[in-house]
mmCIF file of N, CA, C and O in Angstrom:
data_model
loop_
_atom_site.group_PDB
_atom_site.id
_atom_site.type_symbol
_atom_site.label_atom_id
_atom_site.label_comp_id
_atom_site.label_asym_id
_atom_site.label_seq_id
_atom_site.Cartn_x
_atom_site.Cartn_y
_atom_site.Cartn_z
ATOM 1 N N MET E 82 0.854 -1.172 0.000
ATOM 2 C CA MET E 82 0.000 0.000 0.000
ATOM 3 C C MET E 82 0.899 1.234 0.000
ATOM 4 O O MET E 82 1.871 1.305 0.726
ATOM 5 N N GLY E 83 0.559 2.240 -0.816
ATOM 6 C CA GLY E 83 1.347 3.450 -0.918
ATOM 7 C C GLY E 83 1.212 4.323 0.306
ATOM 8 O O GLY E 83 0.341 4.144 1.142
ATOM 9 N N LYS E 84 2.141 5.256 0.378
ATOM 10 C CA LYS E 84 2.119 6.201 1.492
ATOM 11 C C LYS E 84 0.922 7.122 1.353
ATOM 12 O O LYS E 84 0.653 7.647 0.288
ATOM 13 N N PHE E 85 0.209 7.315 2.446
ATOM 14 C CA PHE E 85 -1.009 8.126 2.460
ATOM 15 C C PHE E 85 -0.688 9.458 3.095
ATOM 16 O O PHE E 85 -0.415 9.530 4.284
ATOM 17 N N GLU E 86 -0.685 10.516 2.295
ATOM 18 C CA GLU E 86 -0.376 11.843 2.814
ATOM 19 C C GLU E 86 -1.531 12.786 2.528
ATOM 20 O O GLU E 86 -2.137 12.728 1.465
ATOM 21 N N MET E 87 -1.799 13.647 3.503
ATOM 22 C CA MET E 87 -2.849 14.643 3.325
ATOM 23 C C MET E 87 -2.331 15.981 3.831
ATOM 24 O O MET E 87 -1.542 16.031 4.775
ATOM 25 N N SER E 88 -2.810 17.033 3.220
ATOM 26 C CA SER E 88 -2.443 18.369 3.664
ATOM 27 C C SER E 88 -3.107 18.658 5.012
ATOM 28 O O SER E 88 -4.108 18.026 5.361
ATOM 29 N N PRO E 89 -2.579 19.611 5.758
ATOM 30 C CA PRO E 89 -3.223 19.980 7.024
ATOM 31 C C PRO E 89 -4.687 20.391 6.837
ATOM 32 O O PRO E 89 -5.530 20.049 7.672
ATOM 33 N N ASP E 90 -5.005 21.079 5.752
ATOM 34 C CA ASP E 90 -6.396 21.476 5.500
ATOM 35 C C ASP E 90 -7.283 20.258 5.266
ATOM 36 O O ASP E 90 -8.402 20.190 5.764
ATOM 37 N N ALA E 91 -6.767 19.307 4.495
ATOM 38 C CA ALA E 91 -7.540 18.083 4.235
ATOM 39 C C ALA E 91 -7.735 17.295 5.521
ATOM 40 O O ALA E 91 -8.820 16.763 5.773
ATOM 41 N N LEU E 92 -6.700 17.224 6.347
ATOM 42 C CA LEU E 92 -6.815 16.517 7.619
ATOM 43 C C LEU E 92 -7.866 17.160 8.515
ATOM 44 O O LEU E 92 -8.627 16.466 9.183
ATOM 45 N N GLU E 93 -7.927 18.489 8.497
ATOM 46 C CA GLU E 93 -8.935 19.186 9.299
ATOM 47 C C GLU E 93 -10.343 18.859 8.803
ATOM 48 O O GLU E 93 -11.259 18.666 9.597
ATOM 49 N N LEU E 94 -10.513 18.782 7.492
ATOM 50 C CA LEU E 94 -11.829 18.428 6.935
ATOM 51 C C LEU E 94 -12.237 17.015 7.336
ATOM 52 O O LEU E 94 -13.389 16.769 7.688
ATOM 53 N N VAL E 95 -11.295 16.103 7.293
ATOM 54 C CA VAL E 95 -11.582 14.718 7.694
ATOM 55 C C VAL E 95 -11.933 14.668 9.177
ATOM 56 O O VAL E 95 -12.908 14.027 9.576
ATOM 57 N N ALA E 96 -11.158 15.368 9.993
ATOM 58 C CA ALA E 96 -11.421 15.387 11.435
ATOM 59 C C ALA E 96 -12.794 15.983 11.727
ATOM 60 O O ALA E 96 -13.531 15.470 12.581
ATOM 61 N N GLU E 97 -13.152 17.035 11.021
ATOM 62 C CA GLU E 97 -14.466 17.664 11.217
ATOM 63 C C GLU E 97 -15.584 16.697 10.856
ATOM 64 O O GLU E 97 -16.607 16.609 11.544
ATOM 65 N N ARG E 98 -15.387 15.944 9.789
ATOM 66 C CA ARG E 98 -16.394 14.955 9.374
ATOM 67 C C ARG E 98 -16.540 13.864 10.436
ATOM 68 O O ARG E 98 -17.647 13.455 10.769
ATOM 69 N N PHE E 99 -15.411 13.402 10.984
ATOM 70 C CA PHE E 99 -15.473 12.405 12.055
ATOM 71 C C PHE E 99 -16.156 12.984 13.288
ATOM 72 O O PHE E 99 -16.946 12.296 13.938
ATOM 73 N N ARG E 100 -15.862 14.234 13.628
ATOM 74 C CA ARG E 100 -16.503 14.849 14.798
ATOM 75 C C ARG E 100 -18.017 14.896 14.640
ATOM 76 O O ARG E 100 -18.754 14.749 15.610
ATOM 77 N N SER E 101 -18.468 15.087 13.411
ATOM 78 C CA SER E 101 -19.919 15.150 13.199
ATOM 79 C C SER E 101 -20.586 13.803 13.470
ATOM 80 O O SER E 101 -21.785 13.745 13.735
ATOM 81 N N LEU E 102 -19.820 12.727 13.427
ATOM 82 C CA LEU E 102 -20.362 11.385 13.710
ATOM 83 C C LEU E 102 -20.150 10.961 15.158
ATOM 84 O O LEU E 102 -20.636 9.913 15.567
ATOM 85 N N ALA E 103 -19.437 11.759 15.922
ATOM 86 C CA ALA E 103 -19.066 11.385 17.287
ATOM 87 C C ALA E 103 -20.160 11.707 18.292
ATOM 88 O O ALA E 103 -19.891 12.115 19.411
ATOM 89 N N GLU E 104 -21.385 11.506 17.897
ATOM 90 C CA GLU E 104 -22.547 11.770 18.756
ATOM 91 C C GLU E 104 -23.546 10.642 18.526
ATOM 92 O O GLU E 104 -24.041 10.471 17.405
ATOM 93 N N PRO E 105 -23.842 9.846 19.555
ATOM 94 C CA PRO E 105 -24.761 8.718 19.380
ATOM 95 C C PRO E 105 -26.111 9.116 18.777
ATOM 96 O O PRO E 105 -26.679 8.358 17.979
ATOM 97 N N ALA E 106 -26.630 10.286 19.124
ATOM 98 C CA ALA E 106 -27.933 10.705 18.587
ATOM 99 C C ALA E 106 -27.867 10.842 17.065
ATOM 100 O O ALA E 106 -28.809 10.466 16.355
ATOM 101 N N ARG E 107 -26.759 11.363 16.548
ATOM 102 C CA ARG E 107 -26.630 11.516 15.088
ATOM 103 C C ARG E 107 -26.550 10.157 14.407
ATOM 104 O O ARG E 107 -27.138 9.944 13.344
ATOM 105 N N LEU E 108 -25.832 9.239 15.038
ATOM 106 C CA LEU E 108 -25.755 7.887 14.470
ATOM 107 C C LEU E 108 -27.124 7.217 14.483
ATOM 108 O O LEU E 108 -27.488 6.510 13.539
ATOM 109 N N GLN E 109 -27.902 7.470 15.531
ATOM 110 C CA GLN E 109 -29.252 6.909 15.587
ATOM 111 C C GLN E 109 -30.135 7.503 14.495
ATOM 112 O O GLN E 109 -30.908 6.782 13.854
ATOM 113 N N LEU E 110 -30.026 8.803 14.267
ATOM 114 C CA LEU E 110 -30.808 9.433 13.192
ATOM 115 C C LEU E 110 -30.423 8.856 11.836
ATOM 116 O O LEU E 110 -31.296 8.559 11.014
ATOM 117 N N LEU E 111 -29.126 8.679 11.604
ATOM 118 C CA LEU E 111 -28.684 8.084 10.341
ATOM 119 C C LEU E 111 -29.229 6.667 10.194
ATOM 120 O O LEU E 111 -29.654 6.261 9.113
ATOM 121 N N SER E 112 -29.231 5.931 11.285
ATOM 122 C CA SER E 112 -29.760 4.571 11.262
ATOM 123 C C SER E 112 -31.247 4.568 10.906
ATOM 124 O O SER E 112 -31.706 3.738 10.117
ATOM 125 N N CYS E 113 -31.999 5.502 11.471
ATOM 126 C CA CYS E 113 -33.429 5.614 11.146
ATOM 127 C C CYS E 113 -33.620 5.931 9.665
ATOM 128 O O CYS E 113 -34.530 5.401 9.022
ATOM 129 N N LEU E 114 -32.765 6.776 9.135
ATOM 130 C CA LEU E 114 -32.894 7.162 7.727
ATOM 131 C C LEU E 114 -32.466 6.046 6.781
ATOM 132 O O LEU E 114 -32.793 6.083 5.593
ATOM 133 N N ARG E 115 -31.790 5.066 7.307
ATOM 134 C CA ARG E 115 -31.396 3.917 6.478
ATOM 135 C C ARG E 115 -32.639 3.187 5.958
ATOM 136 O O ARG E 115 -32.603 2.562 4.911
ATOM 137 N N GLU E 116 -33.731 3.300 6.706
ATOM 138 C CA GLU E 116 -34.997 2.668 6.308
ATOM 139 C C GLU E 116 -35.706 3.446 5.212
ATOM 140 O O GLU E 116 -36.650 2.957 4.619
ATOM 141 N N GLY E 117 -35.302 4.689 4.976
ATOM 142 C CA GLY E 117 -35.930 5.502 3.937
ATOM 143 C C GLY E 117 -36.145 6.930 4.394
ATOM 144 O O GLY E 117 -35.905 7.291 5.548
ATOM 145 N N GLU E 118 -36.617 7.719 3.487
ATOM 146 C CA GLU E 118 -36.839 9.150 3.702
ATOM 147 C C GLU E 118 -37.858 9.392 4.820
ATOM 148 O O GLU E 118 -38.850 8.688 4.925
ATOM 149 N N LYS E 119 -37.563 10.411 5.663
ATOM 150 C CA LYS E 119 -38.451 10.711 6.785
ATOM 151 C C LYS E 119 -38.474 12.207 7.058
ATOM 152 O O LYS E 119 -37.534 12.932 6.742
ATOM 153 N N THR E 120 -39.555 12.643 7.691
ATOM 154 C CA THR E 120 -39.668 14.033 8.138
ATOM 155 C C THR E 120 -39.084 14.155 9.543
ATOM 156 O O THR E 120 -38.866 13.148 10.223
ATOM 157 N N VAL E 121 -38.874 15.382 9.986
ATOM 158 C CA VAL E 121 -38.400 15.618 11.347
ATOM 159 C C VAL E 121 -39.390 15.007 12.344
ATOM 160 O O VAL E 121 -38.985 14.353 13.307
ATOM 161 N N SER E 122 -40.683 15.192 12.104
ATOM 162 C CA SER E 122 -41.705 14.649 13.022
ATOM 163 C C SER E 122 -41.595 13.130 13.130
ATOM 164 O O SER E 122 -41.715 12.573 14.231
ATOM 165 N N GLU E 123 -41.380 12.462 12.021
ATOM 166 C CA GLU E 123 -41.230 11.003 12.050
ATOM 167 C C GLU E 123 -39.985 10.602 12.831
ATOM 168 O O GLU E 123 -40.008 9.633 13.597
ATOM 169 N N LEU E 124 -38.906 11.356 12.652
ATOM 170 C CA LEU E 124 -37.671 11.051 13.369
ATOM 171 C C LEU E 124 -37.814 11.326 14.864
ATOM 172 O O LEU E 124 -37.282 10.578 15.686
ATOM 173 N N VAL E 125 -38.549 12.367 15.219
ATOM 174 C CA VAL E 125 -38.825 12.661 16.631
ATOM 175 C C VAL E 125 -39.584 11.496 17.249
ATOM 176 O O VAL E 125 -39.253 11.024 18.348
ATOM 177 N N GLU E 126 -40.585 11.010 16.541
ATOM 178 C CA GLU E 126 -41.400 9.899 17.040
ATOM 179 C C GLU E 126 -40.571 8.631 17.191
ATOM 180 O O GLU E 126 -40.678 7.914 18.189
ATOM 181 N N GLU E 127 -39.721 8.344 16.211
ATOM 182 C CA GLU E 127 -38.913 7.116 16.255
ATOM 183 C C GLU E 127 -37.836 7.143 17.322
ATOM 184 O O GLU E 127 -37.521 6.110 17.912
ATOM 185 N N THR E 128 -37.241 8.299 17.538
ATOM 186 C CA THR E 128 -36.093 8.375 18.447
ATOM 187 C C THR E 128 -36.452 8.801 19.859
ATOM 188 O O THR E 128 -35.713 8.506 20.792
ATOM 189 N N GLY E 129 -37.556 9.539 20.002
ATOM 190 C CA GLY E 129 -37.893 10.086 21.309
ATOM 191 C C GLY E 129 -37.135 11.360 21.636
ATOM 192 O O GLY E 129 -37.281 11.912 22.723
ATOM 193 N N PHE E 130 -36.330 11.854 20.703
ATOM 194 C CA PHE E 130 -35.607 13.102 20.899
ATOM 195 C C PHE E 130 -36.561 14.260 20.675
ATOM 196 O O PHE E 130 -37.545 14.138 19.959
ATOM 197 N N GLY E 131 -36.242 15.413 21.239
ATOM 198 C CA GLY E 131 -37.037 16.601 21.010
ATOM 199 C C GLY E 131 -36.873 17.121 19.589
ATOM 200 O O GLY E 131 -35.845 16.878 18.940
ATOM 201 N N GLN E 132 -37.883 17.847 19.120
ATOM 202 C CA GLN E 132 -37.867 18.367 17.755
ATOM 203 C C GLN E 132 -36.669 19.286 17.517
ATOM 204 O O GLN E 132 -35.999 19.192 16.491
ATOM 205 N N ALA E 133 -36.374 20.159 18.463
ATOM 206 C CA ALA E 133 -35.247 21.081 18.296
ATOM 207 C C ALA E 133 -33.926 20.317 18.214
ATOM 208 O O ALA E 133 -33.043 20.665 17.411
ATOM 209 N N ASN E 134 -33.805 19.275 19.015
ATOM 210 C CA ASN E 134 -32.595 18.457 19.026
ATOM 211 C C ASN E 134 -32.415 17.727 17.692
ATOM 212 O O ASN E 134 -31.322 17.713 17.112
ATOM 213 N N VAL E 135 -33.489 17.120 17.203
ATOM 214 C CA VAL E 135 -33.437 16.414 15.917
ATOM 215 C C VAL E 135 -33.065 17.394 14.810
ATOM 216 O O VAL E 135 -32.190 17.115 13.982
ATOM 217 N N SER E 136 -33.705 18.551 14.793
ATOM 218 C CA SER E 136 -33.421 19.549 13.751
ATOM 219 C C SER E 136 -31.968 20.000 13.793
ATOM 220 O O SER E 136 -31.322 20.142 12.754
ATOM 221 N N LYS E 137 -31.454 20.217 14.991
ATOM 222 C CA LYS E 137 -30.052 20.657 15.152
ATOM 223 C C LYS E 137 -29.100 19.605 14.593
ATOM 224 O O LYS E 137 -28.175 19.919 13.834
ATOM 225 N N HIS E 138 -29.335 18.335 14.943
ATOM 226 C CA HIS E 138 -28.467 17.262 14.461
ATOM 227 C C HIS E 138 -28.582 17.096 12.944
ATOM 228 O O HIS E 138 -27.575 16.880 12.264
ATOM 229 N N LEU E 139 -29.794 17.198 12.418
ATOM 230 C CA LEU E 139 -29.973 17.065 10.969
ATOM 231 C C LEU E 139 -29.273 18.191 10.215
ATOM 232 O O LEU E 139 -28.710 17.968 9.145
ATOM 233 N N ARG E 140 -29.305 19.402 10.768
ATOM 234 C CA ARG E 140 -28.596 20.526 10.123
ATOM 235 C C ARG E 140 -27.105 20.228 10.016
ATOM 236 O O ARG E 140 -26.478 20.446 8.985
ATOM 237 N N LEU E 141 -26.536 19.711 11.105
ATOM 238 C CA LEU E 141 -25.113 19.386 11.092
ATOM 239 C C LEU E 141 -24.816 18.258 10.111
ATOM 240 O O LEU E 141 -23.864 18.341 9.322
ATOM 241 N N LEU E 142 -25.636 17.212 10.142
ATOM 242 C CA LEU E 142 -25.436 16.091 9.214
ATOM 243 C C LEU E 142 -25.596 16.543 7.772
ATOM 244 O O LEU E 142 -24.885 16.072 6.880
ATOM 245 N N HIS E 143 -26.499 17.467 7.535
ATOM 246 C CA HIS E 143 -26.694 18.007 6.189
ATOM 247 C C HIS E 143 -25.481 18.843 5.766
ATOM 248 O O HIS E 143 -25.024 18.749 4.626
ATOM 249 N N SER E 144 -24.960 19.631 6.679
ATOM 250 C CA SER E 144 -23.810 20.475 6.338
ATOM 251 C C SER E 144 -22.580 19.642 5.992
ATOM 252 O O SER E 144 -21.723 20.086 5.240
ATOM 253 N N HIS E 145 -22.511 18.412 6.515
ATOM 254 C CA HIS E 145 -21.402 17.506 6.197
ATOM 255 C C HIS E 145 -21.778 16.501 5.108
ATOM 256 O O HIS E 145 -21.059 15.550 4.872
ATOM 257 N N ARG E 146 -22.928 16.717 4.515
ATOM 258 C CA ARG E 146 -23.421 15.927 3.377
ATOM 259 C C ARG E 146 -23.669 14.455 3.692
ATOM 260 O O ARG E 146 -23.566 13.607 2.823
ATOM 261 N N PHE E 147 -23.999 14.172 4.950
ATOM 262 C CA PHE E 147 -24.413 12.816 5.293
ATOM 263 C C PHE E 147 -25.885 12.613 4.982
ATOM 264 O O PHE E 147 -26.315 11.494 4.719
ATOM 265 N N VAL E 148 -26.685 13.691 5.042
ATOM 266 C CA VAL E 148 -28.102 13.604 4.705
ATOM 267 C C VAL E 148 -28.448 14.644 3.642
ATOM 268 O O VAL E 148 -27.805 15.684 3.539
ATOM 269 N N ALA E 149 -29.467 14.312 2.877
ATOM 270 C CA ALA E 149 -30.025 15.234 1.888
ATOM 271 C C ALA E 149 -31.405 15.639 2.369
ATOM 272 O O ALA E 149 -32.009 14.941 3.192
ATOM 273 N N ARG E 150 -31.887 16.754 1.877
ATOM 274 C CA ARG E 150 -33.233 17.165 2.249
ATOM 275 C C ARG E 150 -33.937 17.730 1.032
ATOM 276 O O ARG E 150 -33.325 18.276 0.127
ATOM 277 N N ARG E 151 -35.255 17.556 1.056
ATOM 278 C CA ARG E 151 -36.084 18.123 -0.008
ATOM 279 C C ARG E 151 -37.358 18.638 0.627
ATOM 280 O O ARG E 151 -37.854 18.075 1.600
ATOM 281 N N LYS E 152 -37.854 19.710 0.081
ATOM 282 C CA LYS E 152 -39.066 20.320 0.624
ATOM 283 C C LYS E 152 -40.227 19.998 -0.299
ATOM 284 O O LYS E 152 -40.109 20.043 -1.521
ATOM 285 N N GLU E 153 -41.331 19.644 0.322
ATOM 286 C CA GLU E 153 -42.571 19.362 -0.415
ATOM 287 C C GLU E 153 -43.695 20.031 0.364
ATOM 288 O O GLU E 153 -44.087 19.561 1.431
ATOM 289 N N GLY E 154 -44.149 21.145 -0.139
ATOM 290 C CA GLY E 154 -45.166 21.909 0.581
ATOM 291 C C GLY E 154 -44.589 22.414 1.888
ATOM 292 O O GLY E 154 -43.538 23.047 1.916
ATOM 293 N N LEU E 155 -45.256 22.093 2.979
ATOM 294 C CA LEU E 155 -44.797 22.516 4.296
ATOM 295 C C LEU E 155 -43.826 21.527 4.937
ATOM 296 O O LEU E 155 -43.282 21.790 6.001
ATOM 297 N N HIS E 156 -43.628 20.394 4.310
ATOM 298 C CA HIS E 156 -42.810 19.331 4.892
ATOM 299 C C HIS E 156 -41.409 19.303 4.291
ATOM 300 O O HIS E 156 -41.225 19.535 3.098
ATOM 301 N N VAL E 157 -40.443 18.993 5.149
ATOM 302 C CA VAL E 157 -39.070 18.770 4.705
ATOM 303 C C VAL E 157 -38.761 17.302 4.948
ATOM 304 O O VAL E 157 -38.975 16.786 6.051
ATOM 305 N N PHE E 158 -38.299 16.646 3.913
ATOM 306 C CA PHE E 158 -37.980 15.225 3.986
ATOM 307 C C PHE E 158 -36.469 15.051 3.977
ATOM 308 O O PHE E 158 -35.771 15.667 3.168
ATOM 309 N N TYR E 159 -35.992 14.202 4.870
ATOM 310 C CA TYR E 159 -34.561 13.910 4.964
ATOM 311 C C TYR E 159 -34.302 12.482 4.512
ATOM 312 O O TYR E 159 -35.112 11.588 4.741
ATOM 313 N N SER E 160 -33.165 12.290 3.873
ATOM 314 C CA SER E 160 -32.756 10.965 3.424
ATOM 315 C C SER E 160 -31.238 10.870 3.518
ATOM 316 O O SER E 160 -30.552 11.881 3.661
ATOM 317 N N LEU E 161 -30.736 9.658 3.425
ATOM 318 C CA LEU E 161 -29.285 9.467 3.452
ATOM 319 C C LEU E 161 -28.685 9.982 2.154
ATOM 320 O O LEU E 161 -29.194 9.703 1.075
ATOM 321 N N ALA E 162 -27.603 10.704 2.274
ATOM 322 C CA ALA E 162 -26.882 11.179 1.092
ATOM 323 C C ALA E 162 -25.575 10.421 0.923
ATOM 324 O O ALA E 162 -25.005 10.407 -0.158
ATOM 325 N N ASP E 163 -25.111 9.793 1.999
ATOM 326 C CA ASP E 163 -23.821 9.109 1.965
ATOM 327 C C ASP E 163 -23.898 7.857 2.832
ATOM 328 O O ASP E 163 -23.738 7.921 4.047
ATOM 329 N N GLU E 164 -24.158 6.740 2.194
ATOM 330 C CA GLU E 164 -24.299 5.485 2.940
ATOM 331 C C GLU E 164 -22.962 4.891 3.351
ATOM 332 O O GLU E 164 -22.921 3.914 4.086
ATOM 333 N N SER E 165 -21.850 5.498 2.915
ATOM 334 C CA SER E 165 -20.538 4.984 3.307
ATOM 335 C C SER E 165 -20.333 5.076 4.811
ATOM 336 O O SER E 165 -19.479 4.387 5.362
ATOM 337 N N VAL E 166 -21.131 5.897 5.486
ATOM 338 C CA VAL E 166 -21.029 5.997 6.944
ATOM 339 C C VAL E 166 -21.277 4.633 7.594
ATOM 340 O O VAL E 166 -20.666 4.306 8.612
ATOM 341 N N PHE E 167 -22.101 3.803 6.988
ATOM 342 C CA PHE E 167 -22.379 2.484 7.560
ATOM 343 C C PHE E 167 -21.209 1.532 7.361
ATOM 344 O O PHE E 167 -20.973 0.651 8.180
ATOM 345 N N GLU E 168 -20.460 1.722 6.278
ATOM 346 C CA GLU E 168 -19.236 0.939 6.092
ATOM 347 C C GLU E 168 -18.244 1.285 7.195
ATOM 348 O O GLU E 168 -17.595 0.407 7.764
ATOM 349 N N LEU E 169 -18.143 2.568 7.489
ATOM 350 C CA LEU E 169 -17.259 3.024 8.558
ATOM 351 C C LEU E 169 -17.696 2.429 9.896
ATOM 352 O O LEU E 169 -16.865 1.941 10.674
ATOM 353 N N CYS E 170 -18.991 2.438 10.162
ATOM 354 C CA CYS E 170 -19.514 1.856 11.408
ATOM 355 C C CYS E 170 -19.189 0.370 11.499
ATOM 356 O O CYS E 170 -18.825 -0.123 12.572
ATOM 357 N N GLU E 171 -19.296 -0.334 10.378
ATOM 358 C CA GLU E 171 -18.982 -1.768 10.378
ATOM 359 C C GLU E 171 -17.508 -1.999 10.677
ATOM 360 O O GLU E 171 -17.157 -2.908 11.436
ATOM 361 N N ILE E 172 -16.642 -1.160 10.114
ATOM 362 C CA ILE E 172 -15.209 -1.288 10.375
ATOM 363 C C ILE E 172 -14.932 -1.078 11.859
ATOM 364 O O ILE E 172 -14.206 -1.849 12.490
ATOM 365 N N VAL E 173 -15.522 -0.039 12.437
ATOM 366 C CA VAL E 173 -15.320 0.256 13.859
ATOM 367 C C VAL E 173 -15.885 -0.879 14.714
ATOM 368 O O VAL E 173 -15.235 -1.341 15.661
ATOM 369 N N CYS E 174 -17.081 -1.349 14.385
ATOM 370 C CA CYS E 174 -17.699 -2.435 15.162
ATOM 371 C C CYS E 174 -16.873 -3.713 15.076
ATOM 372 O O CYS E 174 -16.714 -4.415 16.081
ATOM 373 N N ASP E 175 -16.341 -4.009 13.900
ATOM 374 C CA ASP E 175 -15.483 -5.187 13.749
ATOM 375 C C ASP E 175 -14.245 -5.072 14.636
ATOM 376 O O ASP E 175 -13.817 -6.045 15.261
ATOM 377 N N GLY E 176 -13.679 -3.870 14.689
ATOM 378 C CA GLY E 176 -12.511 -3.641 15.541
ATOM 379 C C GLY E 176 -12.839 -3.813 17.010
ATOM 380 O O GLY E 176 -12.070 -4.411 17.777
ATOM 381 N N ILE E 177 -13.983 -3.297 17.434
ATOM 382 C CA ILE E 177 -14.417 -3.442 18.832
ATOM 383 C C ILE E 177 -14.635 -4.913 19.163
ATOM 384 O O ILE E 177 -14.230 -5.395 20.223
ATOM 385 N N GLU E 178 -15.264 -5.632 18.236
ATOM 386 C CA GLU E 178 -15.517 -7.058 18.454
ATOM 387 C C GLU E 178 -14.207 -7.833 18.562
ATOM 388 O O GLU E 178 -14.051 -8.695 19.430
ATOM 389 N N ALA E 179 -13.235 -7.517 17.704
ATOM 390 C CA ALA E 179 -11.938 -8.199 17.747
ATOM 391 C C ALA E 179 -11.226 -7.915 19.069
ATOM 392 O O ALA E 179 -10.627 -8.822 19.662
ATOM 393 N N GLN E 180 -11.297 -6.677 19.553
ATOM 394 C CA GLN E 180 -10.685 -6.333 20.840
ATOM 395 C C GLN E 180 -11.359 -7.077 21.986
ATOM 396 O O GLN E 180 -10.694 -7.572 22.892
ATOM 397 N N ALA E 181 -12.679 -7.167 21.942
ATOM 398 C CA ALA E 181 -13.416 -7.876 22.991
ATOM 399 C C ALA E 181 -13.051 -9.361 22.981
ATOM 400 O O ALA E 181 -12.838 -9.962 24.049
ATOM 401 N N ASP E 182 -12.969 -9.944 21.782
ATOM 402 C CA ASP E 182 -12.589 -11.360 21.676
ATOM 403 C C ASP E 182 -11.187 -11.594 22.233
ATOM 404 O O ASP E 182 -10.948 -12.563 22.957
ATOM 405 N N ALA E 183 -10.261 -10.697 21.908
ATOM 406 C CA ALA E 183 -8.885 -10.832 22.407
ATOM 407 C C ALA E 183 -8.853 -10.720 23.927
ATOM 408 O O ALA E 183 -8.144 -11.474 24.602
ATOM 409 N N SER E 184 -9.636 -9.808 24.474
ATOM 410 C CA SER E 184 -9.705 -9.649 25.927
ATOM 411 C C SER E 184 -10.264 -10.903 26.588
ATOM 412 O O SER E 184 -9.766 -11.340 27.631
ATOM 413 N N LEU E 185 -11.298 -11.469 25.982
ATOM 414 C CA LEU E 185 -11.891 -12.694 26.542
ATOM 415 C C LEU E 185 -10.902 -13.853 26.492
ATOM 416 O O LEU E 185 -10.810 -14.641 27.441
ATOM 417 N N ARG E 186 -10.151 -13.955 25.391
ATOM 418 C CA ARG E 186 -9.141 -15.037 25.285
ATOM 419 C C ARG E 186 -8.052 -14.847 26.343
ATOM 420 O O ARG E 186 -7.598 -15.802 26.951
ATOM 421 N N THR E 187 -7.664 -13.592 26.571
ATOM 422 C CA THR E 187 -6.652 -13.305 27.588
ATOM 423 C C THR E 187 -7.152 -13.688 28.976
ATOM 424 O O THR E 187 -6.426 -14.303 29.762
ATOM 425 N N LEU E 188 -8.390 -13.325 29.270
ATOM 426 C CA LEU E 188 -8.975 -13.671 30.568
ATOM 427 C C LEU E 188 -9.112 -15.189 30.733
ATOM 428 O O LEU E 188 -8.887 -15.717 31.825
ATOM 429 N N ALA E 189 -9.483 -15.870 29.676
ATOM 430 C CA ALA E 189 -9.676 -17.315 29.737
ATOM 431 C C ALA E 189 -8.358 -18.048 29.956
ATOM 432 O O ALA E 189 -8.314 -19.098 30.604
ATOM 433 N N SER E 190 -7.262 -17.494 29.445
ATOM 434 C CA SER E 190 -5.969 -18.153 29.581
ATOM 435 C C SER E 190 -5.265 -17.784 30.890
ATOM 436 O O SER E 190 -4.211 -18.331 31.197
ATOM 437 N N SER E 191 -5.851 -16.882 31.656
ATOM 438 C CA SER E 191 -5.231 -16.453 32.932
ATOM 439 C C SER E 191 -5.481 -17.450 34.020
ATOM 440 O O SER E 191 -6.380 -18.155 34.123
#
């Protein structure tokens, strides 16, 4: 594999994108949207979060292009714009699972 180099500006953009995912509520909203397009009201009902909280998180996710939105009359519909976030989640979950397995093997051999 070749050397991976990024400029300081590019690194800051990547870090900012990761920070936008470093909130369980945002990951839950993305998970809800995996099922399909939804309104803020539907997301409030599914998550139990307050409307202002859901809207705030969706604005941030939209600004980082994780979600798309479209307006139809008085309603705004949100959908996933970048499903690669789930690939990232799978990579992280696989790593956590491997660490847990290694810890269990260590404990079992003690």
